[in-house]
Amino acid sequence: MNINQQWQRPWVVANWKMNPVTTTETIHLITELNEKLLNQTESLPNVVVAPSFIHLTTVKDLLNASIMDICAQNVCAQNAQKGAFTGEISASQLQNLGVSNVIIGHSERRQYFLENNDVLIEKIRHAFDNNLTVIFCIGETKAQYETQQTQAVLESQLQILENFKQSLQNSLDEAVKPKLLIAYEPVWAIGTGLTPTFDEIANVHHFISEMLGTMQIYAPILYGGSVNAENAKDLATIDLVDGVLVGGASLQATSFYQIIQDFCVKNG
Ligand code: PGA
């Protein structure tokens, strides 16, 4: 399969956040998923799992023969391969481990770790410089949603991609072209069981797609926020929903597997 074919398939990404507690539980979860996916190679979406850093190597080793890919949940903002940055992980270290995807801009990092646009720009730059694929999260808070500021918020969050337009567009070699996915995650929908209406999701994805088009950036657009085994099938039918970023429901092999199946349908 060439790169373009891969990028046209839907994406189902698991964000395990700071879960599970033990390595044993992590091994169980990934082994169960591996077994479920073992005999299924046709029409699968791109399936990616993002364990916490402490379980990255364990999961990576267990994914050797799997169709699943692995992703980091964060990367250092400093443009250094190595050095005196206590507690940080560089993009080079991820590359060296064989991890080529990273989530940047998740609302929990913006909220609890005060990551602002300046920090996010550096993280994206560092990731692209090291050929990592970036899953860039954007989304409005409840207050912003209720005061109809969703589009304005998304516009300002997407604006930082302008900085990278050149590098996203101008590489002649597909294999080294920086790769980007956008995850639209309304902050008020994350872990709450609430979701926008399907019309609202369709409208927002349309808006994001238009903005990216104006910037001449191609990126699949995922939806995230209380995606589960019950609503994934309907989410998969929404125009311009190219996949999902799943938190809570990805911690059970059964529900995550069901979501993967629902996006096989979208695959045709
Ligand atoms: P959730 O989390 O599916 O538990 O709402 C999604 C996310 O934070 O990426």
mmCIF file of C-alpha atoms and ligand atoms in Angstrom:
data_model
loop_
_atom_site.group_PDB
_atom_site.id
_atom_site.type_symbol
_atom_site.label_atom_id
_atom_site.label_comp_id
_atom_site.label_asym_id
_atom_site.label_seq_id
_atom_site.Cartn_x
_atom_site.Cartn_y
_atom_site.Cartn_z
ATOM 1 C CA MET A 1 0.000 0.000 0.000
ATOM 2 C CA ASN A 2 1.415 3.391 -0.877
ATOM 3 C CA ILE A 3 1.341 6.392 1.408
ATOM 4 C CA ASN A 4 -1.643 7.988 -0.317
ATOM 5 C CA GLN A 5 -3.767 4.864 0.003
ATOM 6 C CA GLN A 6 -2.914 4.686 3.672
ATOM 7 C CA TRP A 7 -3.861 8.321 4.196
ATOM 8 C CA GLN A 8 -7.195 7.854 2.513
ATOM 9 C CA ARG A 9 -8.280 5.172 4.993
ATOM 10 C CA PRO A 10 -10.061 6.304 8.182
ATOM 11 C CA TRP A 11 -8.162 6.611 11.466
ATOM 12 C CA VAL A 12 -9.063 5.133 14.833
ATOM 13 C CA VAL A 13 -6.666 6.391 17.479
ATOM 14 C CA ALA A 14 -6.606 5.288 21.129
ATOM 15 C CA ASN A 15 -5.451 7.846 23.663
ATOM 16 C CA TRP A 16 -4.782 5.855 26.819
ATOM 17 C CA LYS A 17 -3.692 8.962 28.755
ATOM 18 C CA MET A 18 -2.286 8.036 32.224
ATOM 19 C CA ASN A 19 -3.741 4.506 32.034
ATOM 20 C CA PRO A 20 -3.527 1.647 32.911
ATOM 21 C CA VAL A 21 -1.605 1.716 36.200
ATOM 22 C CA THR A 22 0.285 -1.544 35.759
ATOM 23 C CA THR A 23 2.379 -2.937 32.945
ATOM 24 C CA THR A 24 0.486 -6.222 33.324
ATOM 25 C CA GLU A 25 -2.841 -4.539 32.565
ATOM 26 C CA THR A 26 -1.258 -2.797 29.583
ATOM 27 C CA ILE A 27 0.044 -6.110 28.230
ATOM 28 C CA HIS A 28 -3.424 -7.675 28.647
ATOM 29 C CA LEU A 29 -5.098 -4.838 26.804
ATOM 30 C CA ILE A 30 -2.754 -4.794 23.826
ATOM 31 C CA THR A 31 -2.629 -8.601 23.622
ATOM 32 C CA GLU A 32 -6.420 -8.810 23.592
ATOM 33 C CA LEU A 33 -6.596 -6.213 20.816
ATOM 34 C CA ASN A 34 -3.890 -7.983 18.843
ATOM 35 C CA GLU A 35 -5.818 -11.250 19.036
ATOM 36 C CA LYS A 36 -9.057 -9.652 17.910
ATOM 37 C CA LEU A 37 -7.365 -8.024 14.930
ATOM 38 C CA LEU A 38 -5.193 -10.990 14.034
ATOM 39 C CA ASN A 39 -7.234 -12.477 11.217
ATOM 40 C CA GLN A 40 -8.520 -9.217 9.903
ATOM 41 C CA THR A 41 -6.318 -7.395 7.464
ATOM 42 C CA GLU A 42 -8.850 -6.280 4.837
ATOM 43 C CA SER A 43 -10.603 -2.933 4.994
ATOM 44 C CA LEU A 44 -9.310 -1.981 8.425
ATOM 45 C CA PRO A 45 -8.899 1.682 9.248
ATOM 46 C CA ASN A 46 -5.490 2.915 10.378
ATOM 47 C CA VAL A 47 -5.405 1.849 14.034
ATOM 48 C CA VAL A 48 -3.039 3.709 16.339
ATOM 49 C CA VAL A 49 -2.539 3.397 20.107
ATOM 50 C CA ALA A 50 -0.987 6.021 22.362
ATOM 51 C CA PRO A 51 0.120 4.445 25.674
ATOM 52 C CA SER A 52 1.734 6.449 28.451
ATOM 53 C CA PHE A 53 5.507 6.874 28.089
ATOM 54 C CA ILE A 54 6.277 4.306 30.755
ATOM 55 C CA HIS A 55 4.556 1.588 28.677
ATOM 56 C CA LEU A 56 5.748 2.715 25.248
ATOM 57 C CA THR A 57 8.495 0.113 24.796
ATOM 58 C CA THR A 58 6.368 -2.738 26.120
ATOM 59 C CA VAL A 59 3.537 -1.912 23.738
ATOM 60 C CA LYS A 60 5.906 -1.294 20.844
ATOM 61 C CA ASP A 61 7.432 -4.757 21.287
ATOM 62 C CA LEU A 62 3.982 -6.365 21.351
ATOM 63 C CA LEU A 63 2.941 -4.594 18.161
ATOM 64 C CA ASN A 64 5.683 -6.114 16.042
ATOM 65 C CA ALA A 65 3.446 -8.272 13.884
ATOM 66 C CA SER A 66 0.353 -6.134 14.369
ATOM 67 C CA ILE A 67 -1.458 -3.830 11.986
ATOM 68 C CA MET A 68 -1.612 -1.291 14.813
ATOM 69 C CA ASP A 69 0.807 1.595 14.990
ATOM 70 C CA ILE A 70 2.078 3.352 18.090
ATOM 71 C CA CYS A 71 1.933 6.984 19.122
ATOM 72 C CA ALA A 72 3.397 9.153 21.888
ATOM 73 C CA GLN A 73 1.149 11.466 23.903
ATOM 74 C CA ASN A 74 3.645 14.294 24.138
ATOM 75 C CA VAL A 75 7.046 15.523 22.998
ATOM 76 C CA CYS A 76 9.582 18.005 24.348
ATOM 77 C CA ALA A 77 9.203 21.584 23.082
ATOM 78 C CA GLN A 78 12.946 22.215 23.190
ATOM 79 C CA ASN A 79 14.722 21.767 19.918
ATOM 80 C CA ALA A 80 17.277 19.312 21.251
ATOM 81 C CA GLN A 81 17.956 15.671 20.512
ATOM 82 C CA LYS A 82 19.175 15.090 24.048
ATOM 83 C CA GLY A 83 20.423 17.075 26.998
ATOM 84 C CA ALA A 84 19.522 18.625 30.337
ATOM 85 C CA PHE A 85 15.718 18.697 30.154
ATOM 86 C CA THR A 86 14.606 16.733 33.212
ATOM 87 C CA GLY A 87 11.452 14.722 32.684
ATOM 88 C CA GLU A 88 11.246 15.354 28.946
ATOM 89 C CA ILE A 89 11.310 13.055 25.908
ATOM 90 C CA SER A 90 12.742 14.338 22.631
ATOM 91 C CA ALA A 91 11.419 13.680 19.139
ATOM 92 C CA SER A 92 14.762 12.021 18.329
ATOM 93 C CA GLN A 93 14.290 9.613 21.220
ATOM 94 C CA LEU A 94 10.837 8.730 19.916
ATOM 95 C CA GLN A 95 12.209 8.232 16.420
ATOM 96 C CA ASN A 96 14.958 6.042 17.749
ATOM 97 C CA LEU A 97 12.398 3.879 19.536
ATOM 98 C CA GLY A 98 10.440 3.453 16.301
ATOM 99 C CA VAL A 99 7.597 5.734 17.379
ATOM 100 C CA SER A 100 6.601 7.955 14.503
ATOM 101 C CA ASN A 101 3.351 9.575 15.708
ATOM 102 C CA VAL A 102 2.720 12.103 18.448
ATOM 103 C CA ILE A 103 -0.336 13.842 19.918
ATOM 104 C CA ILE A 104 0.180 17.584 20.350
ATOM 105 C CA GLY A 105 -2.192 20.213 21.750
ATOM 106 C CA HIS A 106 -4.543 17.942 23.693
ATOM 107 C CA SER A 107 -6.847 20.055 25.856
ATOM 108 C CA GLU A 108 -5.607 18.322 29.015
ATOM 109 C CA ARG A 109 -2.081 19.502 28.205
ATOM 110 C CA ARG A 110 -3.364 22.990 27.450
ATOM 111 C CA GLN A 111 -5.390 23.031 30.694
ATOM 112 C CA TYR A 112 -3.186 21.275 33.281
ATOM 113 C CA PHE A 113 0.269 21.961 31.849
ATOM 114 C CA LEU A 114 -0.483 25.422 30.485
ATOM 115 C CA GLU A 115 0.713 24.656 26.988
ATOM 116 C CA ASN A 116 0.021 27.753 24.942
ATOM 117 C CA ASN A 117 0.432 28.480 21.241
ATOM 118 C CA ASP A 118 4.120 29.380 21.665
ATOM 119 C CA VAL A 119 4.881 26.015 23.251
ATOM 120 C CA LEU A 120 2.729 24.143 20.755
ATOM 121 C CA ILE A 121 4.490 25.773 17.811
ATOM 122 C CA GLU A 122 7.826 24.555 19.166
ATOM 123 C CA LYS A 123 6.501 21.038 19.739
ATOM 124 C CA ILE A 124 5.101 20.836 16.216
ATOM 125 C CA ARG A 125 8.335 22.198 14.751
ATOM 126 C CA HIS A 126 10.403 19.722 16.734
ATOM 127 C CA ALA A 127 8.131 16.829 15.694
ATOM 128 C CA PHE A 128 8.145 17.739 11.991
ATOM 129 C CA ASP A 129 11.911 18.256 12.023
ATOM 130 C CA ASN A 130 12.171 14.630 13.122
ATOM 131 C CA ASN A 131 9.618 13.274 10.636
ATOM 132 C CA LEU A 132 7.009 12.490 13.266
ATOM 133 C CA THR A 133 3.346 12.497 12.263
ATOM 134 C CA VAL A 134 1.476 15.042 14.379
ATOM 135 C CA ILE A 135 -2.074 14.542 15.640
ATOM 136 C CA PHE A 136 -2.941 18.140 16.491
ATOM 137 C CA CYS A 137 -5.911 18.567 18.858
ATOM 138 C CA ILE A 138 -8.180 21.583 18.826
ATOM 139 C CA GLY A 139 -11.529 22.330 20.438
ATOM 140 C CA GLU A 140 -13.628 24.837 22.325
ATOM 141 C CA THR A 141 -14.601 24.893 26.017
ATOM 142 C CA LYS A 142 -18.187 24.678 27.232
ATOM 143 C CA ALA A 143 -18.341 28.439 27.831
ATOM 144 C CA GLN A 144 -17.000 29.125 24.347
ATOM 145 C CA TYR A 145 -19.506 26.666 22.862
ATOM 146 C CA GLU A 146 -22.384 28.282 24.717
ATOM 147 C CA THR A 147 -21.418 31.752 23.545
ATOM 148 C CA GLN A 148 -21.078 30.632 19.906
ATOM 149 C CA GLN A 149 -17.335 31.157 19.801
ATOM 150 C CA THR A 150 -16.475 27.705 18.451
ATOM 151 C CA GLN A 151 -15.386 28.843 15.008
ATOM 152 C CA ALA A 152 -13.336 31.775 16.314
ATOM 153 C CA VAL A 153 -11.539 29.516 18.800
ATOM 154 C CA LEU A 154 -10.776 26.858 16.197
ATOM 155 C CA GLU A 155 -9.585 29.500 13.785
ATOM 156 C CA SER A 156 -7.061 30.851 16.269
ATOM 157 C CA GLN A 157 -5.927 27.337 17.245
ATOM 158 C CA LEU A 158 -5.426 26.374 13.600
ATOM 159 C CA GLN A 159 -3.659 29.616 12.851
ATOM 160 C CA ILE A 160 -0.378 28.291 14.203
ATOM 161 C CA LEU A 161 -0.259 25.850 11.292
ATOM 162 C CA GLU A 162 0.387 28.824 9.033
ATOM 163 C CA ASN A 163 3.939 28.690 10.380
ATOM 164 C CA PHE A 164 4.349 25.242 8.936
ATOM 165 C CA LYS A 165 2.498 25.672 5.687
ATOM 166 C CA GLN A 166 5.727 25.842 3.773
ATOM 167 C CA SER A 167 7.093 22.602 5.131
ATOM 168 C CA LEU A 168 3.729 20.842 4.851
ATOM 169 C CA GLN A 169 3.328 21.739 1.215
ATOM 170 C CA ASN A 170 6.656 22.125 -0.377
ATOM 171 C CA SER A 171 8.332 18.798 -0.025
ATOM 172 C CA LEU A 172 8.735 16.969 -3.331
ATOM 173 C CA ASP A 173 9.318 13.638 -1.681
ATOM 174 C CA GLU A 174 6.048 12.109 -0.368
ATOM 175 C CA ALA A 175 7.991 9.827 1.965
ATOM 176 C CA VAL A 176 9.480 12.682 3.963
ATOM 177 C CA LYS A 177 6.601 15.125 3.708
ATOM 178 C CA PRO A 178 5.486 16.162 7.199
ATOM 179 C CA LYS A 179 2.251 14.404 8.131
ATOM 180 C CA LEU A 180 -0.565 16.014 10.022
ATOM 181 C CA LEU A 181 -3.927 14.933 11.381
ATOM 182 C CA ILE A 182 -6.357 17.289 13.066
ATOM 183 C CA ALA A 183 -8.459 16.031 15.975
ATOM 184 C CA TYR A 184 -11.492 18.173 16.730
ATOM 185 C CA GLU A 185 -12.255 17.555 20.403
ATOM 186 C CA PRO A 186 -14.768 19.838 22.106
ATOM 187 C CA VAL A 187 -13.308 20.151 25.625
ATOM 188 C CA TRP A 188 -16.768 19.763 27.180
ATOM 189 C CA ALA A 189 -17.269 16.435 25.393
ATOM 190 C CA ILE A 190 -14.074 14.820 26.686
ATOM 191 C CA GLY A 191 -14.800 12.156 29.289
ATOM 192 C CA THR A 192 -18.271 13.555 29.984
ATOM 193 C CA GLY A 193 -20.515 11.297 27.917
ATOM 194 C CA LEU A 194 -21.739 14.426 26.112
ATOM 195 C CA THR A 195 -21.255 15.005 22.397
ATOM 196 C CA PRO A 196 -22.304 17.753 20.021
ATOM 197 C CA THR A 197 -25.169 16.847 17.693
ATOM 198 C CA PHE A 198 -24.144 15.113 14.488
ATOM 199 C CA ASP A 199 -25.131 18.248 12.554
ATOM 200 C CA GLU A 200 -22.840 20.329 14.757
ATOM 201 C CA ILE A 201 -19.951 17.908 14.227
ATOM 202 C CA ALA A 202 -20.550 17.929 10.468
ATOM 203 C CA ASN A 203 -20.614 21.740 10.420
ATOM 204 C CA VAL A 204 -17.421 22.066 12.460
ATOM 205 C CA HIS A 205 -15.584 19.512 10.323
ATOM 206 C CA HIS A 206 -16.722 21.378 7.247
ATOM 207 C CA PHE A 207 -15.415 24.634 8.752
ATOM 208 C CA ILE A 208 -12.045 23.054 9.630
ATOM 209 C CA SER A 209 -11.777 21.541 6.176
ATOM 210 C CA GLU A 210 -12.410 24.937 4.586
ATOM 211 C CA MET A 211 -9.793 26.577 6.795
ATOM 212 C CA LEU A 212 -7.220 23.930 5.943
ATOM 213 C CA GLY A 213 -8.129 24.330 2.286
ATOM 214 C CA THR A 214 -7.459 28.064 2.519
ATOM 215 C CA MET A 215 -4.077 27.286 4.054
ATOM 216 C CA GLN A 216 -3.511 24.669 1.345
ATOM 217 C CA ILE A 217 -2.929 22.002 3.954
ATOM 218 C CA TYR A 218 -4.214 18.465 3.533
ATOM 219 C CA ALA A 219 -4.996 16.668 6.791
ATOM 220 C CA PRO A 220 -7.569 14.054 7.782
ATOM 221 C CA ILE A 221 -9.959 15.448 10.433
ATOM 222 C CA LEU A 222 -10.802 13.181 13.381
ATOM 223 C CA TYR A 223 -13.552 13.697 15.929
ATOM 224 C CA GLY A 224 -12.836 13.104 19.632
ATOM 225 C CA GLY A 225 -14.886 13.453 22.819
ATOM 226 C CA SER A 226 -16.968 10.633 24.372
ATOM 227 C CA VAL A 227 -16.658 8.380 21.343
ATOM 228 C CA ASN A 228 -17.868 4.914 22.344
ATOM 229 C CA ALA A 229 -19.064 1.590 20.970
ATOM 230 C CA GLU A 230 -22.623 2.925 20.829
ATOM 231 C CA ASN A 231 -22.097 6.148 18.882
ATOM 232 C CA ALA A 232 -19.107 5.262 16.640
ATOM 233 C CA LYS A 233 -21.220 3.723 13.899
ATOM 234 C CA ASP A 234 -23.220 6.937 13.467
ATOM 235 C CA LEU A 235 -20.122 9.129 13.786
ATOM 236 C CA ALA A 236 -18.553 7.132 10.948
ATOM 237 C CA THR A 237 -21.388 8.167 8.641
ATOM 238 C CA ILE A 238 -20.801 11.908 9.120
ATOM 239 C CA ASP A 239 -19.329 13.641 6.112
ATOM 240 C CA LEU A 240 -15.704 14.758 6.659
ATOM 241 C CA VAL A 241 -15.258 12.700 9.829
ATOM 242 C CA ASP A 242 -12.116 10.853 8.761
ATOM 243 C CA GLY A 243 -11.764 8.947 12.008
ATOM 244 C CA VAL A 244 -11.896 9.243 15.769
ATOM 245 C CA LEU A 245 -9.639 9.876 18.751
ATOM 246 C CA VAL A 246 -10.894 7.700 21.595
ATOM 247 C CA GLY A 247 -10.070 8.035 25.298
ATOM 248 C CA GLY A 248 -12.116 6.058 27.860
ATOM 249 C CA ALA A 249 -13.644 3.575 25.418
ATOM 250 C CA SER A 250 -10.198 2.581 24.140
ATOM 251 C CA LEU A 251 -9.289 1.122 27.539
ATOM 252 C CA GLN A 252 -11.568 -1.880 26.977
ATOM 253 C CA ALA A 253 -10.516 -4.141 24.110
ATOM 254 C CA THR A 254 -14.146 -5.024 23.329
ATOM 255 C CA SER A 255 -15.392 -1.452 22.941
ATOM 256 C CA PHE A 256 -12.286 -0.262 21.082
ATOM 257 C CA TYR A 257 -12.540 -3.236 18.718
ATOM 258 C CA GLN A 258 -16.199 -2.382 18.053
ATOM 259 C CA ILE A 259 -15.214 1.199 17.168
ATOM 260 C CA ILE A 260 -12.571 -0.135 14.776
ATOM 261 C CA GLN A 261 -15.241 -2.310 13.135
ATOM 262 C CA ASP A 262 -17.551 0.674 12.754
ATOM 263 C CA PHE A 263 -14.861 2.514 10.834
ATOM 264 C CA CYS A 264 -14.274 -0.517 8.562
ATOM 265 C CA VAL A 265 -17.778 0.229 7.288
ATOM 266 C CA LYS A 266 -16.702 3.743 6.397
ATOM 267 C CA ASN A 267 -13.788 2.215 4.569
ATOM 268 C CA GLY A 268 -16.262 0.420 2.273
HETATM 269 P P1 PGA B 1 -12.808 10.477 25.804
HETATM 270 O O1 PGA B 1 -11.416 11.219 25.566
HETATM 271 O O2 PGA B 1 -13.037 9.565 24.624
HETATM 272 O O3 PGA B 1 -12.651 9.728 27.105
HETATM 273 O O4 PGA B 1 -13.863 11.527 25.881
HETATM 274 C C1 PGA B 1 -11.026 11.615 24.293
HETATM 275 C C2 PGA B 1 -9.700 12.340 24.337
HETATM 276 O O5 PGA B 1 -9.421 13.036 25.314
HETATM 277 O O6 PGA B 1 -8.905 12.236 23.407
#
